[in-house]
Coordinates of C-alpha atoms in Angstrom, one line a residue:
X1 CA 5.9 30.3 -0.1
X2 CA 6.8 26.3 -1.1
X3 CA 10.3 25.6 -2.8
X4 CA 9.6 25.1 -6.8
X5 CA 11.4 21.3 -5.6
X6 CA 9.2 20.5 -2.5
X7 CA 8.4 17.0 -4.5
X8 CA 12.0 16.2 -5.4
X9 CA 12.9 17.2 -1.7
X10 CA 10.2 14.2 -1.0
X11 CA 11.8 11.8 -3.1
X12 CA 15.5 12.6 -2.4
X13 CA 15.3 13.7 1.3
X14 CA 15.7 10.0 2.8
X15 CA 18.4 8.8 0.1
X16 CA 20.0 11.9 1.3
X17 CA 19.9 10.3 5.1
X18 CA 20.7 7.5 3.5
X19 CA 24.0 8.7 2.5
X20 CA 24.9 9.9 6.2
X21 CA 23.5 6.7 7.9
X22 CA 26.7 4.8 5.8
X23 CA 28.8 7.6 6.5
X24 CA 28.3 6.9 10.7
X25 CA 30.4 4.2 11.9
X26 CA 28.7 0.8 12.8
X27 CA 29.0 1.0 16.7
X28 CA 26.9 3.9 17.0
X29 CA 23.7 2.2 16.5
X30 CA 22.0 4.9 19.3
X31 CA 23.1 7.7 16.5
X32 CA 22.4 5.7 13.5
X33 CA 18.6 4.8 14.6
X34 CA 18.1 8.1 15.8
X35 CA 19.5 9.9 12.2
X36 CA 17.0 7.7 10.3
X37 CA 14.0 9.1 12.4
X38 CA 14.9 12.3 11.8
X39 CA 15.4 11.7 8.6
X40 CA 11.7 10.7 8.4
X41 CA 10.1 13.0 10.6
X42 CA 12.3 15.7 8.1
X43 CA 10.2 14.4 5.4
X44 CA 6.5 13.9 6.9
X45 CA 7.4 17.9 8.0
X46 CA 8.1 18.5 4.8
X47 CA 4.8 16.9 3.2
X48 CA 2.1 18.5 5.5
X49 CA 4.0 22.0 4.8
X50 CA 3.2 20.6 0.9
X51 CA -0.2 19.5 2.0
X52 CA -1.3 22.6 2.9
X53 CA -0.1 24.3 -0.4
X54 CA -1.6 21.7 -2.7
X55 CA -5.0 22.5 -4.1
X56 CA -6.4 19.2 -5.3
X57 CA -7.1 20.1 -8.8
X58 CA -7.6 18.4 -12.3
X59 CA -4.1 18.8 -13.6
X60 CA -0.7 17.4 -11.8
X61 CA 0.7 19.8 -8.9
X62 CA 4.1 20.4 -8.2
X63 CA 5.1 19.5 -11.9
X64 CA 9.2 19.6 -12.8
X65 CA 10.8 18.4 -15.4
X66 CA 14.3 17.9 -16.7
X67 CA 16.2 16.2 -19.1
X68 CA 18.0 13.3 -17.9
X69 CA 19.0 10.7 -20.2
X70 CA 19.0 13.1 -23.9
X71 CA 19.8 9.8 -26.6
X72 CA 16.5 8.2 -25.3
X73 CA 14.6 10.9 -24.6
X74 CA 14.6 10.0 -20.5
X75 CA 13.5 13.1 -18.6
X76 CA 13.3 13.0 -15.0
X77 CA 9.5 14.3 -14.8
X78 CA 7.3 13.9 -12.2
X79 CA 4.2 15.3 -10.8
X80 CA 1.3 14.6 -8.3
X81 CA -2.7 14.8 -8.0
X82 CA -4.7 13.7 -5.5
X83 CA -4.9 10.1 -5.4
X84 CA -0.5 10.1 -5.4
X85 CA -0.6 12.7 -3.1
X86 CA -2.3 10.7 -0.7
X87 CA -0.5 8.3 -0.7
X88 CA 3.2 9.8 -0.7
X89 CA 1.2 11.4 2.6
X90 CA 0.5 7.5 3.6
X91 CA 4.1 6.9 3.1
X92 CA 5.7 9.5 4.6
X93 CA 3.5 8.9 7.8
X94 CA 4.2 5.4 8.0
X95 CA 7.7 5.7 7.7
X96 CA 9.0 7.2 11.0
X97 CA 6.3 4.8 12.4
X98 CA 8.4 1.6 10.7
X99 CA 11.9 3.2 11.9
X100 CA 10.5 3.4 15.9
X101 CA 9.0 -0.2 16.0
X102 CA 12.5 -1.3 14.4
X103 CA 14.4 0.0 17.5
X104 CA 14.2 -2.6 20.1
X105 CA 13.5 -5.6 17.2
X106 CA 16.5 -5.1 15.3
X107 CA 19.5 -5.7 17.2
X108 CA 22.2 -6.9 14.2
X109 CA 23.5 -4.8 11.3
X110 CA 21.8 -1.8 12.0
X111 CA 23.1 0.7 9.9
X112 CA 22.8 -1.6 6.8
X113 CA 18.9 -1.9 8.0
X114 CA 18.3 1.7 8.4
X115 CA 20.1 1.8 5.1
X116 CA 17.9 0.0 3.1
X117 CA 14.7 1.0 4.7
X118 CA 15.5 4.9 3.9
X119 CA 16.7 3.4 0.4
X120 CA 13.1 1.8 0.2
X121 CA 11.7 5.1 1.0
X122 CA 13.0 7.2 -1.6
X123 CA 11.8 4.4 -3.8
X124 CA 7.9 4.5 -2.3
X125 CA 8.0 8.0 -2.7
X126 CA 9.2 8.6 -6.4
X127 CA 7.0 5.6 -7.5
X128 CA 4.1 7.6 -6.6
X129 CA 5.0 10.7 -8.1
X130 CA 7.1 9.6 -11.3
X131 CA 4.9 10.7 -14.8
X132 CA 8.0 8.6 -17.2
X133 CA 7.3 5.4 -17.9
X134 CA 11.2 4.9 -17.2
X135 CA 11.4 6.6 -14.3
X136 CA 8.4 4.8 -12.9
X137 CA 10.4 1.2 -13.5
X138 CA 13.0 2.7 -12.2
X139 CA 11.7 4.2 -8.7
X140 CA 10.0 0.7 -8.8
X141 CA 12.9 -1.8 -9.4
X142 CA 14.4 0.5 -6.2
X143 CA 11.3 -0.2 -4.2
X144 CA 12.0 -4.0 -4.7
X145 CA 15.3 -4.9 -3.8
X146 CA 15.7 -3.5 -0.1
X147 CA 11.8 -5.2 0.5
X148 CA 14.1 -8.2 -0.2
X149 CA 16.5 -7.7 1.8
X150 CA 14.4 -6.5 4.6
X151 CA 12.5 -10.1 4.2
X152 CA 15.8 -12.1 3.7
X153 CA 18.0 -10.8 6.3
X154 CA 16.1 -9.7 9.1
X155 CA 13.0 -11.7 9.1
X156 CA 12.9 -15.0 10.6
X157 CA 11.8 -18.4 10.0
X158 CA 11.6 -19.5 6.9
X159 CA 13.0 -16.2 5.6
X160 CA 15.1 -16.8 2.4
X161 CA 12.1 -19.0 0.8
X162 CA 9.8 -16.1 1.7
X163 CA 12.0 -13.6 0.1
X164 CA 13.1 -15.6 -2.9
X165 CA 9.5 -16.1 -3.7
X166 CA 8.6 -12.6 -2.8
X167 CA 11.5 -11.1 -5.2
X168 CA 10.3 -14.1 -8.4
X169 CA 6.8 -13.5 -8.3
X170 CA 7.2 -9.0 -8.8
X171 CA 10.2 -9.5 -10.7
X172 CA 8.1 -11.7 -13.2
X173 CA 5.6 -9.3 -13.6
X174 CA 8.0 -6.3 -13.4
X175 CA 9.6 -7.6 -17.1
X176 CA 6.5 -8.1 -18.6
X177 CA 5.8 -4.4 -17.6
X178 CA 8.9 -3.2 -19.2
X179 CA 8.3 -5.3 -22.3
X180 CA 5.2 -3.2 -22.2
X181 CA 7.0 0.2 -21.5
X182 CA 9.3 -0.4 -24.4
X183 CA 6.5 -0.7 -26.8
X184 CA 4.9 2.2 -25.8
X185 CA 7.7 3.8 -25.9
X186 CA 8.5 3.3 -29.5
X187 CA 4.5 3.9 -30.1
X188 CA 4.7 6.8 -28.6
X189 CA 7.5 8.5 -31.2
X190 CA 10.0 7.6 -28.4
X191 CA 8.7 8.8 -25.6
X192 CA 8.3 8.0 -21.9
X193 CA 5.8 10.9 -21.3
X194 CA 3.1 10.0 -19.7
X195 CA 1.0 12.2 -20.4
X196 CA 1.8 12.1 -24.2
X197 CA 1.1 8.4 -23.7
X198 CA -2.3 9.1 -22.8
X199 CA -2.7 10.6 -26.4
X200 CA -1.6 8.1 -28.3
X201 CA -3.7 5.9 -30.1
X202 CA -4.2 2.3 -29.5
X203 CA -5.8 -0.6 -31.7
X204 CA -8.1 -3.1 -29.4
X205 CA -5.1 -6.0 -29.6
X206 CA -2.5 -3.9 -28.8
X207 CA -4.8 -2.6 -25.7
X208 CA -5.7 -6.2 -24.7
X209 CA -2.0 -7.3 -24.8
X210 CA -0.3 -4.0 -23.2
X211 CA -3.0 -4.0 -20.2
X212 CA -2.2 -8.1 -20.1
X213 CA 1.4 -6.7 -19.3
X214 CA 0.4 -4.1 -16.9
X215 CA -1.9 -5.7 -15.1
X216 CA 0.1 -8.5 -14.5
X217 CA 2.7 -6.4 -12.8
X218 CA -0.1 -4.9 -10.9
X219 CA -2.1 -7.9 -10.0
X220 CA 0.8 -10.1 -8.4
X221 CA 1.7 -6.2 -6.2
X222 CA -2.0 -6.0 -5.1
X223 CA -2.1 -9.0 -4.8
X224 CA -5.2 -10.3 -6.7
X225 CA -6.7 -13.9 -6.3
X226 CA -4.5 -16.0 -7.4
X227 CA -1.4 -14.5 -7.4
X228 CA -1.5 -13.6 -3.6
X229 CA 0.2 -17.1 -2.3
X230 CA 3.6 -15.3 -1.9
X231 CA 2.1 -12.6 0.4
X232 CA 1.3 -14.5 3.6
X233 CA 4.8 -15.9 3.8
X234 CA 6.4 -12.2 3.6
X235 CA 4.2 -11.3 5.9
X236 CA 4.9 -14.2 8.6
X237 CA 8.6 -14.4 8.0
X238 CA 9.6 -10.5 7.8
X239 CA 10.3 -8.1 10.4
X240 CA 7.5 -6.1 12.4
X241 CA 9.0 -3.2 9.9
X242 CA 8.7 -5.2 6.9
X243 CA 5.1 -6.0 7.5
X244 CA 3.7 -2.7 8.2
X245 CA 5.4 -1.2 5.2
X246 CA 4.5 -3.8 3.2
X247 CA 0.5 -4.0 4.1
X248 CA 0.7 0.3 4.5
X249 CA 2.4 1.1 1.1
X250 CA 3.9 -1.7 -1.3
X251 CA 0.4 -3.2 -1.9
X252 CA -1.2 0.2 -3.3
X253 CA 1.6 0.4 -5.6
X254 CA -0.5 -2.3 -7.4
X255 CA -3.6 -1.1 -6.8
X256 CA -1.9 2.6 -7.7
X257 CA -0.5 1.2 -10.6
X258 CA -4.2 0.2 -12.3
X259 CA -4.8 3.7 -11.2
X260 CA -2.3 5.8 -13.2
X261 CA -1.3 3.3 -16.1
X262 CA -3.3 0.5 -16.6
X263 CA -6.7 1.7 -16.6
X264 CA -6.3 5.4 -18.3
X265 CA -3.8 3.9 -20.9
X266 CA -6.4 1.5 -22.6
X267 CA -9.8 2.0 -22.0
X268 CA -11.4 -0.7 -24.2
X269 CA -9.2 -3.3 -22.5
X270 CA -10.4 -1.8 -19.6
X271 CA -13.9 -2.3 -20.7
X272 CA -13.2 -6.2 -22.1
X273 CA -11.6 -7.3 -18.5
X274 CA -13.7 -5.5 -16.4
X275 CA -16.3 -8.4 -15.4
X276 CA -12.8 -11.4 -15.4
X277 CA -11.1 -8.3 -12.9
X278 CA -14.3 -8.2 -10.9
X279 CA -14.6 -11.6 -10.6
X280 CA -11.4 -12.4 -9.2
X281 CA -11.8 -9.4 -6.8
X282 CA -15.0 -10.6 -5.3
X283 CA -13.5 -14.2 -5.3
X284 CA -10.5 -12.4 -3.3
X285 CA -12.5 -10.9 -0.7
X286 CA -14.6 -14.1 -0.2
X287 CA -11.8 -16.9 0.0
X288 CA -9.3 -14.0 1.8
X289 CA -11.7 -13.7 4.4
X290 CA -12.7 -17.9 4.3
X291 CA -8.9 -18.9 4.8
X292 CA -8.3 -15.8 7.4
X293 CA -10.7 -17.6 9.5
X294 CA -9.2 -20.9 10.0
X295 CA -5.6 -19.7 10.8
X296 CA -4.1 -20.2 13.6
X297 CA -1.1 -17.7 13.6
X298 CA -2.0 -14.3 14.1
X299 CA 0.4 -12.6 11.7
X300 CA -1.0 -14.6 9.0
X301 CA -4.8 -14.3 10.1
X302 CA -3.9 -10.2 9.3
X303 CA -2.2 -11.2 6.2
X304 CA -5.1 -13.1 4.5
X305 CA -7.4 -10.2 5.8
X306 CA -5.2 -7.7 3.5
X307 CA -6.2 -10.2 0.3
X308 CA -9.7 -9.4 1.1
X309 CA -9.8 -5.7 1.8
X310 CA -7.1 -5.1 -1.3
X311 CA -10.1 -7.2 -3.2
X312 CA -12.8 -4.2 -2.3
X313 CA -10.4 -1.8 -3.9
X314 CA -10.1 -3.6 -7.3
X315 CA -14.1 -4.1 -6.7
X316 CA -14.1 -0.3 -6.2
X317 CA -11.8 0.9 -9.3
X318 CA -13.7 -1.4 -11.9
X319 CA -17.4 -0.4 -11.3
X320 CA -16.0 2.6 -13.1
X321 CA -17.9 5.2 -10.7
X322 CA -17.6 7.9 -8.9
X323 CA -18.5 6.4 -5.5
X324 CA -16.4 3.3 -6.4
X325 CA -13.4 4.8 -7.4
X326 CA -13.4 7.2 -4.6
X327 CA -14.2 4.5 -1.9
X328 CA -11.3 2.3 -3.3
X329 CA -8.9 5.3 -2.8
X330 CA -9.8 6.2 0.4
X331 CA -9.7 2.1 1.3
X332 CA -6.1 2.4 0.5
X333 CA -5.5 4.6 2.8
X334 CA -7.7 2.9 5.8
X335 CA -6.0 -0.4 5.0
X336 CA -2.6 0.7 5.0
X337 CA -3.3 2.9 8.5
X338 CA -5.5 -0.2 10.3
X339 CA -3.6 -3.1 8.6
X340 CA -0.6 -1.7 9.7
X341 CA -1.4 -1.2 12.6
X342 CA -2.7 -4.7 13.4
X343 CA 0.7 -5.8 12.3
X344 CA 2.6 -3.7 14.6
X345 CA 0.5 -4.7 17.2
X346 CA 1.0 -8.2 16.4
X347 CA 4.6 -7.4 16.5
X348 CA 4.4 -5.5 20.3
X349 CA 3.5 -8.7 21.5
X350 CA 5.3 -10.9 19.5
X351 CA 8.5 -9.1 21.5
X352 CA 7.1 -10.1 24.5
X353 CA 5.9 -13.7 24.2
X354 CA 7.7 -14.7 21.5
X355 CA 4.8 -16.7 19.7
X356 CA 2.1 -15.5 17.2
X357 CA -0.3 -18.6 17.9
X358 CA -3.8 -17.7 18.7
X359 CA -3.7 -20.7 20.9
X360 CA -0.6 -19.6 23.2
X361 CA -3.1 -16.9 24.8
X362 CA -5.6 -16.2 26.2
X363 CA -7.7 -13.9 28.8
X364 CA -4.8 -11.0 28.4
X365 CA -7.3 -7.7 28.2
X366 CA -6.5 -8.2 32.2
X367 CA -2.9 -8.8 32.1
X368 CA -2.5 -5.9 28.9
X369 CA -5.6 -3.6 29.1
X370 CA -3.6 -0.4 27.3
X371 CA -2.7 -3.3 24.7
X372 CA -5.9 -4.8 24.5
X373 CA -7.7 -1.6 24.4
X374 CA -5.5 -0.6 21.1
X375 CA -5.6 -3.9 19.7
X376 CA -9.9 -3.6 19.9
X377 CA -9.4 -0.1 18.5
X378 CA -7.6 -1.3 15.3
X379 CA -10.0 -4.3 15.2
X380 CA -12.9 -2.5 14.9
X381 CA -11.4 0.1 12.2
X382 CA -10.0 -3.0 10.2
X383 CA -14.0 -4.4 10.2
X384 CA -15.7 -1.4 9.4
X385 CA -17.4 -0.1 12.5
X386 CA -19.6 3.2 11.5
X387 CA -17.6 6.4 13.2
X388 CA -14.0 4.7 12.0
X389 CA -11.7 4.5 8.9
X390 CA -12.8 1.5 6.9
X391 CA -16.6 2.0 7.6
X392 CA -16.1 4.8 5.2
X393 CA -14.4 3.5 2.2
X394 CA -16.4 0.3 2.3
X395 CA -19.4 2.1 2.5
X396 CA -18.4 4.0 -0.3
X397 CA -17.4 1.1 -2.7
X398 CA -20.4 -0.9 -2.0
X399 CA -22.5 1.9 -3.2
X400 CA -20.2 2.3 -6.1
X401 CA -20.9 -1.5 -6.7
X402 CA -24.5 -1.3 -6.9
X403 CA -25.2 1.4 -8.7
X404 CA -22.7 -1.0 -11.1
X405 CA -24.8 -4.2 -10.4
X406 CA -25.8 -5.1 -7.2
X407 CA -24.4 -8.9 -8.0
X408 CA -21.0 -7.9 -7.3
X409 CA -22.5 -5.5 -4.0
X410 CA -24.0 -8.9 -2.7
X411 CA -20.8 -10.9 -2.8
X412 CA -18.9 -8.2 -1.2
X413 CA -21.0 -8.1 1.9
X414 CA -20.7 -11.4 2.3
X415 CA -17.1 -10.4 2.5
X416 CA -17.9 -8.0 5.1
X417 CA -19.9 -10.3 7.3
X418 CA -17.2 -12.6 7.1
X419 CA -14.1 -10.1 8.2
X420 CA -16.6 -9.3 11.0
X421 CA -16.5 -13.0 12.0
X422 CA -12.8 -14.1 11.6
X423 CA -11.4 -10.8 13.4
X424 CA -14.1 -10.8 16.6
X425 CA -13.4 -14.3 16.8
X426 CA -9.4 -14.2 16.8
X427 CA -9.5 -10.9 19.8
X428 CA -12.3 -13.2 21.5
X429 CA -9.8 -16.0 21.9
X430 CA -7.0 -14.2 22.2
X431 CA -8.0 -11.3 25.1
X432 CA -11.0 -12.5 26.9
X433 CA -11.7 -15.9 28.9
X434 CA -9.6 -17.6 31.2
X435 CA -5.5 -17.1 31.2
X436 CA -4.5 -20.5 29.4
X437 CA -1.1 -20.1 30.0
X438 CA 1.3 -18.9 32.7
X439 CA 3.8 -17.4 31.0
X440 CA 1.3 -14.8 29.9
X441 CA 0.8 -14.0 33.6
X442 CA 4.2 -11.9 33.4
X443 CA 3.3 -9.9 30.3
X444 CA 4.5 -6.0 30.5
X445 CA 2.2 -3.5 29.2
X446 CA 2.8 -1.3 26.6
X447 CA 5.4 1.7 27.1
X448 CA 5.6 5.4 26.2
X449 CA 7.3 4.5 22.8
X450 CA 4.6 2.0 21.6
X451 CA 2.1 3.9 23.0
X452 CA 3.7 7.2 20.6
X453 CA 3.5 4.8 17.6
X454 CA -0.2 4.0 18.3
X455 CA -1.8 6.6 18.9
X456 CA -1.2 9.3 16.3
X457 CA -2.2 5.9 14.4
X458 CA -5.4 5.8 16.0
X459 CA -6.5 9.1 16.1
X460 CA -5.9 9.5 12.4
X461 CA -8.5 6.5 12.2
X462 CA -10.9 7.8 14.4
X463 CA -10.6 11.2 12.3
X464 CA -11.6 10.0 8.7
X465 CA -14.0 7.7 10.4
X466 CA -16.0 11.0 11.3
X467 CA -14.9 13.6 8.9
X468 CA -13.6 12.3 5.8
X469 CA -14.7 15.5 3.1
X470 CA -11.3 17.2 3.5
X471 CA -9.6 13.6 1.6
X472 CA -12.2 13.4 0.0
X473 CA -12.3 17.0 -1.6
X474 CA -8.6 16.7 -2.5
X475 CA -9.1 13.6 -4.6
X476 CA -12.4 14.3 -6.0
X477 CA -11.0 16.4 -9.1
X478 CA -8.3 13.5 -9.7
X479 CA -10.6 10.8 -9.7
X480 CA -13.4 12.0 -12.2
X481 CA -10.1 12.6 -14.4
X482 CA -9.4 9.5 -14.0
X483 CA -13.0 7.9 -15.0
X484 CA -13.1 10.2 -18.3
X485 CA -10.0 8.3 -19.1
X486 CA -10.6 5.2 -18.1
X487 CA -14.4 4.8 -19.2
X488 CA -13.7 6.7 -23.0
X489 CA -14.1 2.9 -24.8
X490 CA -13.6 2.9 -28.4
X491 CA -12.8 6.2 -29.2
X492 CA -9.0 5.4 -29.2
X493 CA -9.6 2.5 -31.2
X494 CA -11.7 4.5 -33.6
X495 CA -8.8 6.9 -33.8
X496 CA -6.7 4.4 -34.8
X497 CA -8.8 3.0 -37.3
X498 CA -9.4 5.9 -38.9
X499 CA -5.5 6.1 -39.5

């Protein structure tokens, strides 16, 4: 039997460990590192226990709601199918995965750190499962402060520009989203239900301006081409953490956010911006995967590559198909798992040798060969190879993408060939050949922790690369919900007209 609350217990769990971690004094850093991974393995226990109760069906699972704020009619109500499922499960996974690579890296104000990253996981979590509008901008404007402060106090570098730009560019879109809350809000008979939202009637310029204001929010989160210059400075400048929660989760809270608002909540809007959306996603995955290719730091190499994969899931949620829209799903998944990955692999060695350039190494795979074999692994996922994570969710947006028009199918390959390219080419210069420099001679292999980080990593790859049906059939309800909603052009218009 699962507690009536297991979702809240999702959401609240880490703020809870939160709480203790500022309750420990500051010397114990041994007891406050080792609270926030239990706090986090708590919680991934606690989701597969949910997992295996939750039936993947039409409606939203695990539903509660209660009356929070009564003059503005504010309930706390939340709710999950599928597609949030998943990814709360991405979340949750990741998580004690961020907390380990942060042991050794992060050396100065600890407990503030471990603070804001459980902080930042309570805010992940509710974004996901949140059904009010408010409480969505709420669980979101939590999400985006400690991402902040993970950039501007423990990165390095240019740190402060990175997180300044980070924090104006979503802040910027997150106004325009609550300009468009608020309206709905008072369209709605002042409401923040979203599922009464998704009956309320729309005229074509309120659509086109309300899904201006959503998708704005969205598109700088994904990011989308152009609004993606302030992602390869996070990336470079924050901590090994930073980067593998911010490639694994924040960036499918835009991609999320089309999902469950955007998209459902004005379908003719929808059906106006679709080929401008497309567009700007094939252009994404093209110049992501050109400008990837001529970097020379590695850390920013993986960060252009996210621009490009994050392009095949917009590519896959606007062909409006089945086979899309599941592909682009499941994509969000694979990126955040081999994505990740890359970055905390990038970060491994970064500990080591203290430089990200491609041109600092060299001939490693025989200095590193555990290291180099992980670091192929999680290459070949992040391209696509058939029998691993990505090859599956490409696959499965392509076909979406023809069936659409096989224009938009032709550019994306391109993409494809391209990420093949760039990637090969950076672990060619990096592992094989002759050992440029000496200092690499001394290299340590990886140890039993890094090794505990990667592999469950890995294996979870190798997993959906071969047997993929069981995500699959928990989504597949959630997403041909989500098409009826998002593909029923003009009837809400109609209904308004009629009025």
């Amino acid at each position: 039997m699962i507690p009536e609350n297991i979702l809240s217990i999702l959401i609240f769990l880490p703020l809870a460990g939160a709480g203790i971690v500022l309750l420990l004094p500051n010397r114990e850093t041994a007891t406050i590192k080792g609270w926030a991974l239990l706090t986090t393995l708590l919680t991934l226990a606690a989701n597969i226990w949910a997992w295996t109760h939750f039936e993947g069906k039409t409606d939203f699972e695990f539903q509660k709601t209660y009356l929070w704020i009564e003059a503005f009619n504010i309930y706390y109500r939340i709710g999950v199918d599928g597609v949030s499922f998943l990814l709360i499960s991405l979340t949750n996974f990741i998580m004690p995965i961020a907390v380990l690579c942060s042991w050794r890296e992060i050396q100065t104000r600890v407990k503030e750190y471990m603070f804001v990253m459980l902080v930042l996981h309570t805010g992940m979590v509710g974004t996901f499962a949140a059904l009010d509008g408010f409480l969505f901008y709420v669980f979101w404007e939590v999400m985006l402060i400690p991402m902040y402060f993970l950039i501007g106090v423990w990165g390095s570098g240019r740190k402060i520009m990175a997180a300044f730009k980070f924090i104006l560019y979503t802040m910027a879109g997150s106004l325009l989203m609550l300009v468009g809350i608020l309206y709905i809000y008072f369209k709605a008979g002042q409401s923040f239900n979203l599922l009464q939202w998704l009956q309320t009637p729309f005229s074509f310029a309120e659509q086109f301006w309300l899904f201006l204001a959503f998708a704005l929010a969205f598109a700088i989160k994904v990011p989308i081409f152009p609004l993606h210059t302030w992602l390869p400075d996070a990336h470079t400048e924050a901590p090994t953490a930073g980067s593998v929660i911010l490639a694994g989760i924040l960036l499918k809270m835009g991609t999320y956010g089309f999902y469950r608002f955007a998209m459902p909540l004005f379908p003719d809007a929808v059906f106006y911006f679709t080929p401008h959306i497309l567009t700007l996603a094939v252009i994404g995955i093209v110049y992501g995967s050109l400008v990837a290719m001529v970097q020379k730091d590695i850390k920013r190499l993986v960060a252009y590559s996210s621009v490009a994969h994050l392009g095949f899931v917009m590519l896959g949620l606007f062909v409006l198909n089945s086979r899309g829209v599941e592909g682009a799903v499941l994509q969000m998944l694979n990126h955040g798992l081999s994505t990740g990955a890359l970055f905390l692999l990038v970060g491994m060695i970064y500990e080591r040798r203290h430089s990200r350039l491609i041109a600092d190494y060299g001939g490693i795979a025989k200095i590193v060969p555990m290291y180099s074999f992980f670091f192929l692994f999680v290459t070949l996922s992040s391209v696509g190879l058939p029998g691993l994570n990505n090859f599956v969710g490409e696959f499965l947006v392509l076909l979406g993408a023809f069936e659409f028009d096989w224009f938009w199918a032709a550019v994306a390959v391109v993409g494809v060939v391209l990420s093949v390219c760039y990637m090969l080419w950076m672990v060619e210069r990096v592992f094989f050949g002759p050992v440029k420099q000496e200092e690499n001679r001394g290299l340590k292999d990886l140890g039993w922790r890094e090794a505990a980080i990667l592999v469950p990593m890995c294996a979870l790859m190798l997993l959906i690369g071969v047997y993929p049906k069981p995500l699959l059939d928990k989504m597949h309800a959630s997403t041909d919900a989500f098409l009826k909603l998002a593909t029923r052009q003009a009837e809400q218009t109609m209904a308004y007209d009629e009025r």
